[in-house]
Amino acid sequence: MSSTTHYPAATVSQAVETHTLAVIVDNEPGVLARVIGLFSGRGYNIDSLTVSETEHQKHLSRITIVTRGTPMVIEQIKHQLERLVPVHRVVDMTIAGPAIERELAMVKVRGKGESRVEALRLADAFRARVIDASTASFVFEITGGSGKIEQFIALMIPLGLVEISRTGVVAISRGPETM
Amino acid sequence: MSREMTGAEMVIEALADQGVEHLFGYPGGAVLPIYDALFHQQRVHHILVRHEQGAVHAAEGYARSTGKVGCVLVTSGPGATNAVTGLTDALMDSVPLVVITGQVPTHLIGNDAFQECDTVGITRPCTKHNYLVKNIADLARVLHEAFYVAKTGRPGPVVVDIPKDIQFAKGLYQGPKNIQHKTYQPKVKGDLERIRAAVELMRHAKRPLFYTGGGVINSGKAASQLLREIVKLTGFPITSTLMGLGAFPASDPQWLGMLGMHGTYEANLAMHDCDVMICVGARFDDRITGRLDAFAPGSRKIHIDIDPSSINKNVKAEIPIIGDCGHVLEDMLRLWRTGAAAADKAAMAAWWKQIAQWRARKSLAYKNSKDIIKPQYAIERLYAATKGKDVYITTEVGQHQMWAAQLYGFEEPNRWMTSGGLGTMGYGLPAAVGVQMAHPEALVIDIAGEASILMNMQEMSTAVQYRLPVKVFILNNQYMGMVRQWQELLHGGRYSQSYSDALPDFVKLAEAYHAVGIRCTNPADLDAAIAEMINVNKPVIFDCVVDQSENCFPMIPSGRAHNEMILGDAAESIEDAVTEEGKMMV
């Protein structure tokens, strides 16, 4: 019994799942603040968020959000997003059908000698491109699923990894259908 | 039909075109051009409040008693921040408002200018939507869109922030025609297959129950009428949330009273034991459900709501129906009739017999006294004296609010204005001002507590200025009663800061405001004093001095289930009720 509050206790929760949501919004001032404010205000998680205008004539932006929660919370997040006035559509890419998710990362590695060669070899194995080089460093560009990028980063740590910049996940459905 | 005019003139033009007759507001530097435009016209009548929070609550009272959009005009900075409590209140209780705020000129935005605040930033989470208009070409469209968003779907407050230079700028005004929102188009018609499934479930129910809420009231008077028809036709019992009172007449034998934390024994036990729950325009709020894992454990739930985010938020519904209550009830009624559906007669007889036993428990009973006015008695006498009159009730927040909800019988929708979701002390008096403005001939009573009323007491001045004969009926127990009740229950009776010390003399205070003050301390004098209050055609503060120690029962304590209520006569002191668990286990 929660005898020290006058609110009901939290109920036993379901298992937490990770979902990727694609949100089409009017690209107007404050729209991102509305989306982010909804997540922070209602205590939802954001694992990653990307946003950019995708249809310039219609001033539409696409926001891709990776979030975690129980199935009930994920359903709430979708409904709460749909309730925002400038939101056109919300699609749960995780359940809407097969989808491709990709992320881009730029990874700076500093080093000399053998570790420098090893970094270059591994980058080649991961199909990471060298987009900047100096005698003491490389910047690699790598694209792929978040797992692949995590793995690449882990391998670079002992080889002199000093800085990472990641875009966060973008997603699109497979096949001819559009959202 | 577009004409050139200034932004300030456009505001007035748009309000008039939207049918706004009354505008509650308070002037200031950043809205002076709009106040100047107001000065030059007769169509929109401005009511000067004494605090911006009062303006928003007044507009809420106005909106909820008329079904129209309430309208507010305040200045930038403190004007906007003072409106925030009212905006949050309106958002929680789904009240349609358009609140226009002045803003510093566009070139100063972000500069920490005098009376600047980030109004759209501050009000983003407490409005349904908000706008900052930075271009005169957008102003007319945004104003009309604001009214559309405020009243469409689940209603709510909308803020339009207008910088001062935009108020001076000239542009072309467009009327409300041809303004269609590109994205916001809520669904009002419910899915017919789901409604058919709901009717099927209802037909086979053994222990059905209607659980209705503020959504029925917001849907309009027709929805209340349809609700009455379907309840009559099915023969099912009905209970309602605090917000839904009046949608179904309290005098009807099928009415079980309010449910929830301070609901009746019969309503809560029926809720706990029902097998089919028909939730119409309510949202399974924590004051209603109590302990979620013990909430109506054997029931299948039909949930009708216009807001998809209300469905499956707290409680899983087997048959969710997204749509406007009125439309869905209409379809439900038609399907019930054309399918010649009938409830299970034998099961219904047994169900009503069970309910009669719960009712016989008389959970709202209290021990009356000859020497001291019991607060429940005061509400009962107020109800008796005003029954059948054209009366509107507003409340503040606390014990008096719950007693009013329990004991005042509402027969019609839009007659009951209370702060349910946010629980805003200080709501009742400004709300009463708004209600009285909309219904000048009606009897408007704010049932108040002595602590709550002091939070927006300044609005007495507004009432007096506009000759609004609102009656403030204070149940004065010299405590923040509900806080004290919880301190008795949870904190060993240590009344930390919950007593009302250094109270004003309310009779003298009324006189200071040029209103009428009445005090009553003796139960024998109460009826005459109430009659005097009703007969005065002026604002009245009625100081009803009541029993200091009375608590509000029944009560479902902290995180308990519906069948674990504390009843008033089960415990002399509320502490006993908690320690001797057997007493409250029913």
mmCIF file of N, CA and C in Angstrom, chain B residues 5 8-17 19-23 33-47 73:
data_model
loop_
_atom_site.group_PDB
_atom_site.id
_atom_site.type_symbol
_atom_site.label_atom_id
_atom_site.label_comp_id
_atom_site.label_asym_id
_atom_site.label_seq_id
_atom_site.Cartn_x
_atom_site.Cartn_y
_atom_site.Cartn_z
ATOM 1 N N MET B 5 -6.661 46.970 -42.839
ATOM 2 C CA MET B 5 -6.790 47.525 -41.488
ATOM 3 C C MET B 5 -5.529 47.198 -40.696
ATOM 4 N N ALA B 8 -4.287 45.433 -34.856
ATOM 5 C CA ALA B 8 -5.158 45.587 -33.689
ATOM 6 C C ALA B 8 -6.626 45.558 -34.102
ATOM 7 N N GLU B 9 -6.940 46.249 -35.206
ATOM 8 C CA GLU B 9 -8.324 46.234 -35.693
ATOM 9 C C GLU B 9 -8.728 44.833 -36.161
ATOM 10 N N MET B 10 -7.754 44.137 -36.732
ATOM 11 C CA MET B 10 -8.028 42.764 -37.190
ATOM 12 C C MET B 10 -8.426 41.862 -36.027
ATOM 13 N N VAL B 11 -7.763 42.069 -34.882
ATOM 14 C CA VAL B 11 -8.083 41.242 -33.714
ATOM 15 C C VAL B 11 -9.557 41.409 -33.367
ATOM 16 N N ILE B 12 -9.994 42.661 -33.286
ATOM 17 C CA ILE B 12 -11.391 42.925 -32.928
ATOM 18 C C ILE B 12 -12.330 42.394 -34.008
ATOM 19 N N GLU B 13 -11.945 42.620 -35.268
ATOM 20 C CA GLU B 13 -12.764 42.165 -36.387
ATOM 21 C C GLU B 13 -12.930 40.638 -36.343
ATOM 22 N N ALA B 14 -11.822 39.956 -36.103
ATOM 23 C CA ALA B 14 -11.861 38.487 -36.073
ATOM 24 C C ALA B 14 -12.714 37.999 -34.904
ATOM 25 N N LEU B 15 -12.567 38.639 -33.733
ATOM 26 C CA LEU B 15 -13.372 38.233 -32.575
ATOM 27 C C LEU B 15 -14.852 38.408 -32.895
ATOM 28 N N ALA B 16 -15.200 39.555 -33.469
ATOM 29 C CA ALA B 16 -16.601 39.823 -33.793
ATOM 30 C C ALA B 16 -17.106 38.804 -34.814
ATOM 31 N N ASP B 17 -16.283 38.532 -35.819
ATOM 32 C CA ASP B 17 -16.692 37.548 -36.831
ATOM 33 C C ASP B 17 -16.846 36.152 -36.242
ATOM 34 N N GLY B 19 -18.114 35.606 -33.437
ATOM 35 C CA GLY B 19 -19.273 35.637 -32.541
ATOM 36 C C GLY B 19 -18.932 35.928 -31.092
ATOM 37 N N VAL B 20 -17.750 36.480 -30.852
ATOM 38 C CA VAL B 20 -17.372 36.800 -29.471
ATOM 39 C C VAL B 20 -18.082 38.074 -29.031
ATOM 40 N N GLU B 21 -18.827 37.990 -27.931
ATOM 41 C CA GLU B 21 -19.490 39.176 -27.395
ATOM 42 C C GLU B 21 -18.771 39.699 -26.167
ATOM 43 N N HIS B 22 -18.145 38.788 -25.433
ATOM 44 C CA HIS B 22 -17.489 39.175 -24.186
ATOM 45 C C HIS B 22 -16.023 38.763 -24.208
ATOM 46 N N LEU B 23 -15.198 39.709 -23.792
ATOM 47 C CA LEU B 23 -13.763 39.485 -23.789
ATOM 48 C C LEU B 23 -13.257 39.857 -22.403
ATOM 49 N N PRO B 33 -2.462 48.964 -28.459
ATOM 50 C CA PRO B 33 -3.162 49.193 -29.735
ATOM 51 C C PRO B 33 -4.490 48.429 -29.818
ATOM 52 N N ILE B 34 -4.523 47.219 -29.238
ATOM 53 C CA ILE B 34 -5.779 46.442 -29.283
ATOM 54 C C ILE B 34 -6.807 47.095 -28.366
ATOM 55 N N TYR B 35 -6.359 47.577 -27.200
ATOM 56 C CA TYR B 35 -7.296 48.280 -26.315
ATOM 57 C C TYR B 35 -7.816 49.555 -26.972
ATOM 58 N N ASP B 36 -6.979 50.190 -27.778
ATOM 59 C CA ASP B 36 -7.432 51.388 -28.484
ATOM 60 C C ASP B 36 -8.481 51.020 -29.529
ATOM 61 N N ALA B 37 -8.254 49.882 -30.208
ATOM 62 C CA ALA B 37 -9.235 49.427 -31.196
ATOM 63 C C ALA B 37 -10.549 49.045 -30.514
ATOM 64 N N LEU B 38 -10.454 48.492 -29.308
ATOM 65 C CA LEU B 38 -11.657 48.145 -28.538
ATOM 66 C C LEU B 38 -12.481 49.390 -28.226
ATOM 67 N N PHE B 39 -11.763 50.459 -27.939
ATOM 68 C CA PHE B 39 -12.379 51.727 -27.535
ATOM 69 C C PHE B 39 -13.299 52.281 -28.622
ATOM 70 N N HIS B 40 -12.951 51.953 -29.898
ATOM 71 C CA HIS B 40 -13.663 52.542 -31.019
ATOM 72 C C HIS B 40 -14.834 51.716 -31.517
ATOM 73 N N GLN B 41 -15.229 50.715 -30.793
ATOM 74 C CA GLN B 41 -16.298 49.857 -31.322
ATOM 75 C C GLN B 41 -17.243 49.408 -30.201
ATOM 76 N N GLN B 42 -18.365 48.799 -30.610
ATOM 77 C CA GLN B 42 -19.399 48.382 -29.659
ATOM 78 C C GLN B 42 -19.657 46.887 -29.696
ATOM 79 N N ARG B 43 -19.083 46.182 -30.666
ATOM 80 C CA ARG B 43 -19.490 44.788 -30.855
ATOM 81 C C ARG B 43 -18.939 43.858 -29.792
ATOM 82 N N VAL B 44 -17.680 44.056 -29.419
ATOM 83 C CA VAL B 44 -17.061 43.192 -28.410
ATOM 84 C C VAL B 44 -17.002 43.955 -27.085
ATOM 85 N N HIS B 45 -17.610 43.350 -26.073
ATOM 86 C CA HIS B 45 -17.719 43.997 -24.768
ATOM 87 C C HIS B 45 -16.577 43.484 -23.879
ATOM 88 N N HIS B 46 -15.747 44.397 -23.396
ATOM 89 C CA HIS B 46 -14.595 43.990 -22.595
ATOM 90 C C HIS B 46 -14.926 44.030 -21.105
ATOM 91 N N ILE B 47 -14.521 42.985 -20.395
ATOM 92 C CA ILE B 47 -14.725 42.949 -18.944
ATOM 93 C C ILE B 47 -13.350 43.028 -18.287
ATOM 94 N N LEU B 73 -7.877 38.617 -23.269
ATOM 95 C CA LEU B 73 -6.860 39.518 -23.814
ATOM 96 C C LEU B 73 -5.973 39.999 -22.667
#
